[in-house]
Amino acid sequence: MRVLVTGGAGYIGSHTCVALTEKGFEPVVFDNFCNASPEAIRRVEGIVGRNIPVIEGDVRNRRALLDAIESHGIEAVIHFAALKSVGESVAHPLSYFDNNITGTITLLDAMQGASVHRLVFSSSATVYGQAERVPATEDSALSVTNPYGRTKLVMEQLIGDLCTAQPAFGAMILRYFNPVGAHPSGRIGEDPKGIPNNLMPYIAQVAVGRRDRLGIFGNDWPTADGTGVRDFIHVMDLAHAHVAALRGLDQHKGATVLNIGTGKGTSVLELVRAFESASGRQVPYAFAERRPGDVAELWADPTRAEQVLGWRAEHGIERMCEDTWRWQSAYPEGYA
Ligand code: NAD
Ligand code: UD1
């Protein structure tokens, strides 16, 4: 099956292209490279030993999408392309609405025009806001605390409405928890531009000497050690969830929402210690103020993903840290 992978040169997209190719799918990358490097796809090609077609284009360009779908005989779409920085979305909400929501509407329209009806969509646990109870299930109340989260919630709803109106459409809406780690080869990984917003790349850059110390945002949260607790999931487990979701689309019509996490919570301090032990490096840190908009703890109930897709996460925190370190230590400056 030929699969259009929007945002396929990005962090999760590049790892998913490896998993897709290894499982016999043919990914075609569609990316405008606003937050990615073409080098990522060259490395993916090196890992899988074959060429991957790449189209440089914007998901807000319907004509470019239709050309890509028609010229490559596309049968399904995985839609990663989005802007994802919470802070930037607060400062520039309109660019987030345009890129993420207009981009998704344009993609859905192009899919409808080309009679491509299978979609796997990147959503986020951010749609739970501060969940009333953990673990969060797919039926937990939804709330958003920033424009980025709002775009994810709106896109989920748009996709749901389209699937209701057009029964031929099937969508798997995957709510990722906290993706971390790298391909075990260490050749591809997460390469944030500028100062990392997220915890794992920040820790890795401290360990490799690019930054002096980690600021831990709060040690007075109502958690066992006072630091935030999250459900970190290995990016290759996440990549395999996309393969399972594509396979599941033929049995499950309509829009299916699934949590993609491990079901286990890990605190910030636990992750720092695990990284020190995996890397053999010290990770100096200092406690800082809580980050606005953060929640104390959030982890997934991933039961439904196992029931619907037969998928569950296999890797633990140690492996996530080892693989991140292999990538970060081999390429301290990322793809630069
Ligand atoms: P990423 O920034 O590495 O990848 C996104 C890719 O989309 C980039 O390659 C970028 O160049 C491309 N892109 C952005 N806008 C585009 C446009 N208009 N047209 C074409 N290409 C465009 O991010 P990622 O971490 O790989 O995230 C992938 C998806 O998963 C995003 O939708 C993100 O919101 C979602 N997500 C990520 C996380 C996370 O922690 N990384 C968590 C939950 C959900
Ligand atoms: C963040 C986003 C969320 C997005 C997700 C994936 C916010 C408020 N939430 O989630 O919308 O879907 O990333 O991109 O931005 N931490 C530190 N020091 C750091 C960085 C993080 O202590 O330098 C702590 C945080 O306070 C949190 C934990 O580490 O307790 C995880 O943070 P992060 O990796 O940013 O993920 P989330 O906050 O879960």
CSV table of C-alpha atoms and ligand atoms in Angstrom, one decimal:
chain,number,residue,atom,x,y,z
A,1,MET,CA,0.0,0.0,0.0
A,2,ARG,CA,1.3,3.5,-0.9
A,3,VAL,CA,0.9,5.9,1.9
A,4,LEU,CA,1.3,9.7,1.7
A,5,VAL,CA,3.1,10.7,4.9
A,6,THR,CA,2.6,14.5,5.5
A,7,GLY,CA,5.3,15.8,7.8
A,8,GLY,CA,7.2,12.6,7.0
A,9,ALA,CA,10.6,14.3,7.4
A,10,GLY,CA,9.9,15.3,11.0
A,11,TYR,CA,10.7,13.5,14.1
A,12,ILE,CA,7.9,11.0,14.4
A,13,GLY,CA,7.3,10.9,10.6
A,14,SER,CA,10.9,9.9,9.8
A,15,HIS,CA,10.7,7.0,12.3
A,16,THR,CA,7.3,6.0,11.0
A,17,CYS,CA,8.8,5.8,7.4
A,18,VAL,CA,11.3,3.3,8.7
A,19,ALA,CA,8.6,1.1,10.3
A,20,LEU,CA,6.3,1.4,7.3
A,21,THR,CA,9.0,0.3,4.8
A,22,GLU,CA,10.1,-2.6,7.0
A,23,LYS,CA,6.4,-3.8,7.1
A,24,GLY,CA,6.0,-3.7,3.4
A,25,PHE,CA,4.2,-0.3,3.0
A,26,GLU,CA,5.5,2.3,0.5
A,27,PRO,CA,5.7,5.8,2.2
A,28,VAL,CA,5.7,8.9,0.0
A,29,VAL,CA,6.9,11.9,2.1
A,30,PHE,CA,5.1,15.2,1.7
A,31,ASP,CA,6.7,18.0,3.7
A,32,ASN,CA,7.5,21.7,3.4
A,33,PHE,CA,10.6,21.3,5.6
A,34,CYS,CA,9.5,24.2,7.9
A,35,ASN,CA,10.7,22.1,10.8
A,36,ALA,CA,12.8,19.3,9.3
A,37,SER,CA,15.8,18.6,7.3
A,38,PRO,CA,16.0,16.6,4.0
A,39,GLU,CA,18.9,14.8,5.6
A,40,ALA,CA,16.5,12.9,7.8
A,41,ILE,CA,15.0,11.2,4.8
A,42,ARG,CA,18.4,10.4,3.4
A,43,ARG,CA,19.2,8.7,6.7
A,44,VAL,CA,15.9,6.8,6.6
A,45,GLU,CA,16.8,5.6,3.1
A,46,GLY,CA,20.2,4.4,4.5
A,47,ILE,CA,18.5,2.5,7.3
A,48,VAL,CA,15.9,0.7,5.1
A,49,GLY,CA,18.1,0.4,2.0
A,50,ARG,CA,15.7,1.8,-0.5
A,51,ASN,CA,14.6,5.2,-2.0
A,52,ILE,CA,11.7,7.0,-0.5
A,53,PRO,CA,9.9,9.5,-2.8
A,54,VAL,CA,9.9,13.0,-1.3
A,55,ILE,CA,7.6,15.9,-2.4
A,56,GLU,CA,8.4,19.3,-1.1
A,57,GLY,CA,5.0,20.9,-0.6
A,58,ASP,CA,2.6,22.5,1.8
A,59,VAL,CA,-0.5,20.8,3.0
A,60,ARG,CA,-2.4,24.0,2.5
A,61,ASN,CA,-1.8,23.5,-1.3
A,62,ARG,CA,-4.7,21.3,-2.5
A,63,ARG,CA,-3.3,21.1,-6.1
A,64,ALA,CA,0.1,19.9,-4.8
A,65,LEU,CA,-1.6,17.3,-2.6
A,66,LEU,CA,-3.8,16.0,-5.5
A,67,ASP,CA,-0.8,15.8,-7.8
A,68,ALA,CA,1.1,13.8,-5.2
A,69,ILE,CA,-1.8,11.5,-4.5
A,70,GLU,CA,-2.5,10.9,-8.2
A,71,SER,CA,1.0,10.6,-9.4
A,72,HIS,CA,2.0,8.1,-6.7
A,73,GLY,CA,-1.2,6.0,-6.6
A,74,ILE,CA,-1.8,6.9,-2.9
A,75,GLU,CA,-4.2,4.7,-1.0
A,76,ALA,CA,-3.9,6.0,2.5
A,77,VAL,CA,-2.6,9.1,4.3
A,78,ILE,CA,-0.8,9.6,7.6
A,79,HIS,CA,-1.1,13.2,8.6
A,80,PHE,CA,1.8,14.4,10.8
A,81,ALA,CA,2.3,17.9,9.3
A,82,ALA,CA,1.6,20.5,11.9
A,83,LEU,CA,3.2,23.2,14.0
A,84,LYS,CA,3.7,21.9,17.5
A,85,SER,CA,5.2,24.4,19.9
A,86,VAL,CA,2.8,25.4,22.7
A,87,GLY,CA,4.5,28.7,23.5
A,88,GLU,CA,4.7,29.7,19.9
A,89,SER,CA,1.0,29.0,19.5
A,90,VAL,CA,0.2,31.3,22.3
A,91,ALA,CA,2.2,34.1,20.6
A,92,HIS,CA,1.0,33.4,17.1
A,93,PRO,CA,-2.4,31.7,17.2
A,94,LEU,CA,-3.4,32.6,13.7
A,95,SER,CA,-0.4,30.8,12.1
A,96,TYR,CA,-1.3,27.7,14.1
A,97,PHE,CA,-5.0,27.8,13.1
A,98,ASP,CA,-3.9,28.3,9.5
A,99,ASN,CA,-1.1,25.8,9.3
A,100,ASN,CA,-2.8,23.0,11.3
A,101,ILE,CA,-6.6,23.5,10.7
A,102,THR,CA,-6.6,25.0,7.2
A,103,GLY,CA,-3.9,22.4,6.3
A,104,THR,CA,-6.1,19.5,7.6
A,105,ILE,CA,-9.2,20.8,5.8
A,106,THR,CA,-7.3,21.1,2.6
A,107,LEU,CA,-5.9,17.6,3.0
A,108,LEU,CA,-9.3,16.1,3.7
A,109,ASP,CA,-10.7,17.9,0.7
A,110,ALA,CA,-7.9,16.6,-1.6
A,111,MET,CA,-8.5,13.1,-0.2
A,112,GLN,CA,-12.2,13.3,-0.9
A,113,GLY,CA,-11.5,14.7,-4.4
A,114,ALA,CA,-9.1,11.8,-5.1
A,115,SER,CA,-11.3,9.1,-3.4
A,116,VAL,CA,-8.6,8.2,-0.8
A,117,HIS,CA,-10.5,7.3,2.3
A,118,ARG,CA,-8.0,6.0,4.8
A,119,LEU,CA,-6.5,8.4,7.3
A,120,VAL,CA,-4.3,8.1,10.4
A,121,PHE,CA,-4.1,11.4,12.3
A,122,SER,CA,-1.6,12.7,14.9
A,123,SER,CA,-3.5,14.0,17.8
A,124,SER,CA,-2.1,14.6,21.3
A,125,ALA,CA,-2.8,13.9,25.0
A,126,THR,CA,-2.8,17.7,25.2
A,127,VAL,CA,-6.6,17.4,24.4
A,128,TYR,CA,-7.1,16.1,28.0
A,129,GLY,CA,-5.7,19.3,29.6
A,130,GLN,CA,-5.5,18.6,33.3
A,131,ALA,CA,-7.3,15.2,33.2
A,132,GLU,CA,-9.7,14.8,36.2
A,133,ARG,CA,-8.3,11.3,36.8
A,134,VAL,CA,-5.3,9.4,35.6
A,135,PRO,CA,-4.9,7.2,33.7
A,136,ALA,CA,-6.8,9.1,31.0
A,137,THR,CA,-9.1,7.0,28.9
A,138,GLU,CA,-10.4,8.1,25.5
A,139,ASP,CA,-13.7,9.0,27.2
A,140,SER,CA,-12.1,11.4,29.7
A,141,ALA,CA,-13.3,15.0,29.5
A,142,LEU,CA,-11.5,17.1,27.0
A,143,SER,CA,-10.2,20.6,27.6
A,144,VAL,CA,-7.6,22.8,26.0
A,145,THR,CA,-5.3,25.3,27.6
A,146,ASN,CA,-3.6,26.8,24.5
A,147,PRO,CA,-4.1,27.4,20.8
A,148,TYR,CA,-2.0,24.4,19.8
A,149,GLY,CA,-4.2,22.1,21.9
A,150,ARG,CA,-7.3,23.8,20.4
A,151,THR,CA,-6.1,23.0,16.8
A,152,LYS,CA,-5.8,19.3,17.8
A,153,LEU,CA,-9.2,19.2,19.3
A,154,VAL,CA,-10.8,21.0,16.3
A,155,MET,CA,-9.0,18.7,13.8
A,156,GLU,CA,-10.3,15.7,15.7
A,157,GLN,CA,-13.8,17.0,15.5
A,158,LEU,CA,-13.5,17.9,11.8
A,159,ILE,CA,-12.3,14.4,11.0
A,160,GLY,CA,-15.1,12.9,13.1
A,161,ASP,CA,-17.7,15.0,11.3
A,162,LEU,CA,-16.4,14.0,7.8
A,163,CYS,CA,-16.4,10.3,8.7
A,164,THR,CA,-20.0,10.6,9.9
A,165,ALA,CA,-21.0,12.4,6.7
A,166,GLN,CA,-19.1,10.2,4.3
A,167,PRO,CA,-19.2,6.5,5.5
A,168,ALA,CA,-16.5,5.6,3.0
A,169,PHE,CA,-14.0,7.5,5.2
A,170,GLY,CA,-12.2,5.7,8.0
A,171,ALA,CA,-9.8,7.5,10.4
A,172,MET,CA,-7.6,6.4,13.3
A,173,ILE,CA,-7.1,9.4,15.6
A,174,LEU,CA,-4.0,8.6,17.7
A,175,ARG,CA,-3.5,10.6,20.9
A,176,TYR,CA,0.2,10.4,21.5
A,177,PHE,CA,1.4,10.8,25.0
A,178,ASN,CA,5.1,11.9,25.3
A,179,PRO,CA,7.1,10.6,22.3
A,180,VAL,CA,10.9,10.2,23.1
A,181,GLY,CA,13.8,8.1,21.9
A,182,ALA,CA,15.3,7.4,18.6
A,183,HIS,CA,15.8,4.6,16.0
A,184,PRO,CA,18.2,2.0,17.6
A,185,SER,CA,20.7,2.7,14.8
A,186,GLY,CA,21.2,6.2,16.3
A,187,ARG,CA,21.1,7.6,12.7
A,188,ILE,CA,17.8,9.5,13.1
A,189,GLY,CA,16.3,11.1,16.2
A,190,GLU,CA,14.7,14.3,17.5
A,191,ASP,CA,16.5,17.5,16.4
A,192,PRO,CA,14.6,20.5,17.8
A,193,LYS,CA,15.5,23.9,16.4
A,194,GLY,CA,16.8,26.3,19.1
A,195,ILE,CA,16.2,25.7,22.8
A,196,PRO,CA,14.3,22.5,23.3
A,197,ASN,CA,10.8,22.9,24.8
A,198,ASN,CA,10.5,19.3,25.8
A,199,LEU,CA,12.2,17.4,28.5
A,200,MET,CA,14.0,14.5,26.8
A,201,PRO,CA,15.8,16.6,24.1
A,202,TYR,CA,16.8,19.1,26.8
A,203,ILE,CA,18.3,16.4,29.0
A,204,ALA,CA,20.1,14.9,26.1
A,205,GLN,CA,21.6,18.2,25.1
A,206,VAL,CA,22.8,18.8,28.7
A,207,ALA,CA,24.4,15.3,28.8
A,208,VAL,CA,26.2,15.9,25.5
A,209,GLY,CA,27.5,19.3,26.7
A,210,ARG,CA,25.4,21.6,24.5
A,211,ARG,CA,23.7,23.1,27.5
A,212,ASP,CA,24.9,23.7,31.1
A,213,ARG,CA,22.0,22.4,33.1
A,214,LEU,CA,18.4,21.4,33.0
A,215,GLY,CA,15.8,23.6,34.7
A,216,ILE,CA,13.1,21.4,36.3
A,217,PHE,CA,9.8,23.2,36.3
A,218,GLY,CA,8.6,22.7,39.8
A,219,ASN,CA,9.4,20.4,42.7
A,220,ASP,CA,6.2,21.0,44.6
A,221,TRP,CA,3.7,19.2,42.4
A,222,PRO,CA,1.4,16.8,44.2
A,223,THR,CA,3.4,13.7,43.0
A,224,ALA,CA,5.7,11.2,44.8
A,225,ASP,CA,8.9,13.2,44.3
A,226,GLY,CA,7.3,16.6,43.6
A,227,THR,CA,8.2,16.7,39.9
A,228,GLY,CA,5.8,16.3,37.0
A,229,VAL,CA,4.8,12.8,35.9
A,230,ARG,CA,4.3,11.8,32.2
A,231,ASP,CA,3.8,8.8,30.0
A,232,PHE,CA,6.9,8.6,27.9
A,233,ILE,CA,6.6,6.4,24.8
A,234,HIS,CA,9.4,5.2,22.6
A,235,VAL,CA,9.2,6.7,19.1
A,236,MET,CA,9.6,3.3,17.5
A,237,ASP,CA,6.7,1.9,19.5
A,238,LEU,CA,4.7,4.9,18.3
A,239,ALA,CA,5.8,4.3,14.7
A,240,HIS,CA,4.6,0.7,14.9
A,241,ALA,CA,1.2,2.0,16.3
A,242,HIS,CA,0.8,3.8,12.9
A,243,VAL,CA,1.5,0.6,11.0
A,244,ALA,CA,-1.1,-1.2,13.2
A,245,ALA,CA,-3.6,1.7,12.7
A,246,LEU,CA,-3.2,1.6,8.9
A,247,ARG,CA,-3.9,-2.2,9.0
A,248,GLY,CA,-6.9,-1.6,11.4
A,249,LEU,CA,-8.6,0.8,9.1
A,250,ASP,CA,-10.1,-1.9,6.9
A,251,GLN,CA,-12.0,-3.4,9.9
A,252,HIS,CA,-13.0,-0.2,11.6
A,253,LYS,CA,-15.1,2.3,9.8
A,254,GLY,CA,-15.7,5.8,11.0
A,255,ALA,CA,-13.4,7.7,13.3
A,256,THR,CA,-11.6,5.7,16.0
A,257,VAL,CA,-9.9,7.6,18.8
A,258,LEU,CA,-7.0,5.8,20.6
A,259,ASN,CA,-4.6,6.7,23.3
A,260,ILE,CA,-1.0,5.8,22.3
A,261,GLY,CA,1.0,5.5,25.5
A,262,THR,CA,2.6,2.9,27.8
A,263,GLY,CA,0.2,3.2,30.7
A,264,LYS,CA,3.1,4.0,33.0
A,265,GLY,CA,4.0,7.4,34.6
A,266,THR,CA,7.6,8.5,35.1
A,267,SER,CA,8.6,11.6,36.9
A,268,VAL,CA,11.0,14.2,35.6
A,269,LEU,CA,13.6,13.2,38.3
A,270,GLU,CA,13.2,9.5,37.4
A,271,LEU,CA,13.9,10.3,33.7
A,272,VAL,CA,17.0,12.3,34.6
A,273,ARG,CA,18.4,9.4,36.7
A,274,ALA,CA,17.6,6.9,34.0
A,275,PHE,CA,19.3,9.1,31.4
A,276,GLU,CA,22.4,9.4,33.6
A,277,SER,CA,22.6,5.7,34.0
A,278,ALA,CA,22.1,5.1,30.2
A,279,SER,CA,24.7,7.7,29.1
A,280,GLY,CA,27.2,7.5,32.0
A,281,ARG,CA,27.0,11.3,32.0
A,282,GLN,CA,25.9,13.7,34.7
A,283,VAL,CA,22.8,15.8,34.0
A,284,PRO,CA,23.2,18.8,36.3
A,285,TYR,CA,19.8,20.4,37.1
A,286,ALA,CA,18.2,23.1,39.2
A,287,PHE,CA,14.7,23.5,40.3
A,288,ALA,CA,12.8,26.4,38.7
A,289,GLU,CA,9.3,27.8,38.8
A,290,ARG,CA,6.4,25.7,37.5
A,291,ARG,CA,5.9,26.3,33.7
A,292,PRO,CA,2.5,28.0,33.0
A,293,GLY,CA,0.0,25.5,31.6
A,294,ASP,CA,1.8,22.4,32.9
A,295,VAL,CA,-0.2,19.7,34.6
A,296,ALA,CA,1.0,17.6,37.6
A,297,GLU,CA,0.6,14.2,36.1
A,298,LEU,CA,-0.8,12.5,33.0
A,299,TRP,CA,-0.5,9.0,31.7
A,300,ALA,CA,-2.6,6.9,29.4
A,301,ASP,CA,-4.9,4.0,29.7
A,302,PRO,CA,-3.8,2.3,26.5
A,303,THR,CA,-6.3,-0.6,26.7
A,304,ARG,CA,-8.4,0.4,23.8
A,305,ALA,CA,-5.4,0.6,21.4
A,306,GLU,CA,-4.6,-3.0,22.3
A,307,GLN,CA,-8.2,-4.1,21.9
A,308,VAL,CA,-8.7,-2.4,18.5
A,309,LEU,CA,-5.2,-2.7,17.0
A,310,GLY,CA,-3.5,-5.5,18.9
A,311,TRP,CA,-0.8,-3.0,19.6
A,312,ARG,CA,1.0,-2.2,22.8
A,313,ALA,CA,4.2,-0.4,23.7
A,314,GLU,CA,7.2,-2.7,24.2
A,315,HIS,CA,10.1,-0.4,25.3
A,316,GLY,CA,10.7,1.0,28.8
A,317,ILE,CA,12.4,4.1,30.0
A,318,GLU,CA,15.9,2.6,30.0
A,319,ARG,CA,15.7,1.7,26.3
A,320,MET,CA,14.2,5.2,25.5
A,321,CYS,CA,17.2,6.8,27.2
A,322,GLU,CA,19.8,4.4,25.6
A,323,ASP,CA,18.5,5.1,22.1
A,324,THR,CA,18.2,8.8,22.6
A,325,TRP,CA,21.8,8.8,23.8
A,326,ARG,CA,23.1,6.8,20.9
A,327,TRP,CA,21.6,9.4,18.5
A,328,GLN,CA,22.6,12.5,20.6
A,329,SER,CA,26.2,11.3,21.2
A,330,ALA,CA,26.7,10.3,17.5
A,331,TYR,CA,25.2,13.6,16.3
A,332,PRO,CA,25.6,16.2,19.0
A,333,GLU,CA,24.4,19.0,16.6
A,334,GLY,CA,21.5,16.8,15.2
A,335,TYR,CA,21.2,16.9,11.4
A,336,ALA,CA,23.3,20.2,11.1
B,1,NAD,P1,8.0,17.7,13.7
B,1,NAD,O1,7.9,19.2,13.7
B,1,NAD,O2,9.3,17.1,13.8
B,1,NAD,O3,7.3,17.2,12.4
B,1,NAD,C1,6.3,17.9,11.7
B,1,NAD,C2,6.6,17.9,10.2
B,1,NAD,O4,5.6,18.6,9.5
B,1,NAD,C3,7.9,18.7,10.0
B,1,NAD,O5,8.7,17.9,9.1
B,1,NAD,C4,7.5,20.0,9.3
B,1,NAD,O6,8.4,20.4,8.3
B,1,NAD,C5,6.2,19.5,8.6
B,1,NAD,N1,5.2,20.5,8.4
B,1,NAD,C6,4.7,21.4,9.2
B,1,NAD,N2,3.7,22.2,8.6
B,1,NAD,C7,3.6,21.8,7.4
B,1,NAD,C8,2.9,22.2,6.2
B,1,NAD,N3,2.0,23.2,6.3
B,1,NAD,N4,3.0,21.5,5.1
B,1,NAD,C9,3.9,20.5,5.0
B,1,NAD,N5,4.6,20.0,6.0
B,1,NAD,C10,4.5,20.7,7.2
B,1,NAD,O7,7.0,17.2,14.8
B,1,NAD,P2,6.7,15.7,15.4
B,1,NAD,O8,7.2,15.7,16.8
B,1,NAD,O9,7.3,14.7,14.4
B,1,NAD,O10,5.2,15.7,15.4
B,1,NAD,C11,4.4,15.1,14.4
B,1,NAD,C12,2.9,15.3,14.7
B,1,NAD,O11,2.7,14.7,16.0
B,1,NAD,C13,2.5,16.7,14.8
B,1,NAD,O12,1.1,16.8,14.3
B,1,NAD,C14,2.4,17.0,16.3
B,1,NAD,O13,1.5,18.0,16.6
B,1,NAD,C15,2.0,15.6,16.8
B,1,NAD,N6,2.4,15.3,18.2
B,1,NAD,C16,3.7,15.4,18.5
B,1,NAD,C17,4.1,15.2,19.9
B,1,NAD,C18,5.6,15.3,20.3
B,1,NAD,O14,5.8,15.4,21.5
B,1,NAD,N7,6.5,15.3,19.4
B,1,NAD,C19,3.1,14.9,20.8
B,1,NAD,C20,1.8,14.8,20.4
B,1,NAD,C21,1.4,15.0,19.1
B,2,UD1,C1,4.3,19.4,26.1
B,2,UD1,C2,3.2,20.3,25.7
B,2,UD1,C3,2.0,19.5,25.1
B,2,UD1,C4,2.6,18.8,23.9
B,2,UD1,C5,3.8,17.9,24.3
B,2,UD1,C6,4.4,17.2,23.2
B,2,UD1,C7,3.2,22.2,27.3
B,2,UD1,C8,2.5,22.8,28.5
B,2,UD1,N1,2.7,21.0,26.9
B,2,UD1,O1,3.8,18.4,27.0
B,2,UD1,O2,1.0,20.4,24.7
B,2,UD1,O3,1.6,17.9,23.3
B,2,UD1,O4,4.7,18.7,25.0
B,2,UD1,O5,5.0,18.1,22.3
B,2,UD1,O6,4.1,22.7,26.7
B,2,UD1,N2,10.1,19.9,32.0
B,2,UD1,C9,11.1,20.4,32.8
B,2,UD1,N3,12.1,21.1,32.2
B,2,UD1,C10,12.2,21.3,30.8
B,2,UD1,C11,11.2,20.7,30.0
B,2,UD1,C12,10.1,20.0,30.7
B,2,UD1,O7,11.1,20.2,34.0
B,2,UD1,O8,13.1,21.9,30.4
B,2,UD1,C13,9.0,19.1,32.7
B,2,UD1,C14,7.7,19.7,32.4
B,2,UD1,O9,7.4,20.6,33.5
B,2,UD1,C15,6.8,18.4,32.5
B,2,UD1,C16,7.7,17.3,31.9
B,2,UD1,O10,9.0,17.8,32.0
B,2,UD1,O11,6.5,18.1,33.9
B,2,UD1,C17,7.4,17.0,30.5
B,2,UD1,O12,7.5,18.2,29.7
B,2,UD1,P1,7.4,18.2,28.1
B,2,UD1,O13,8.4,17.2,27.6
B,2,UD1,O14,7.5,19.6,27.7
B,2,UD1,O15,6.0,17.5,27.8
B,2,UD1,P2,4.5,18.0,28.3
B,2,UD1,O16,4.6,19.1,29.2
B,2,UD1,O17,3.9,16.7,28.8
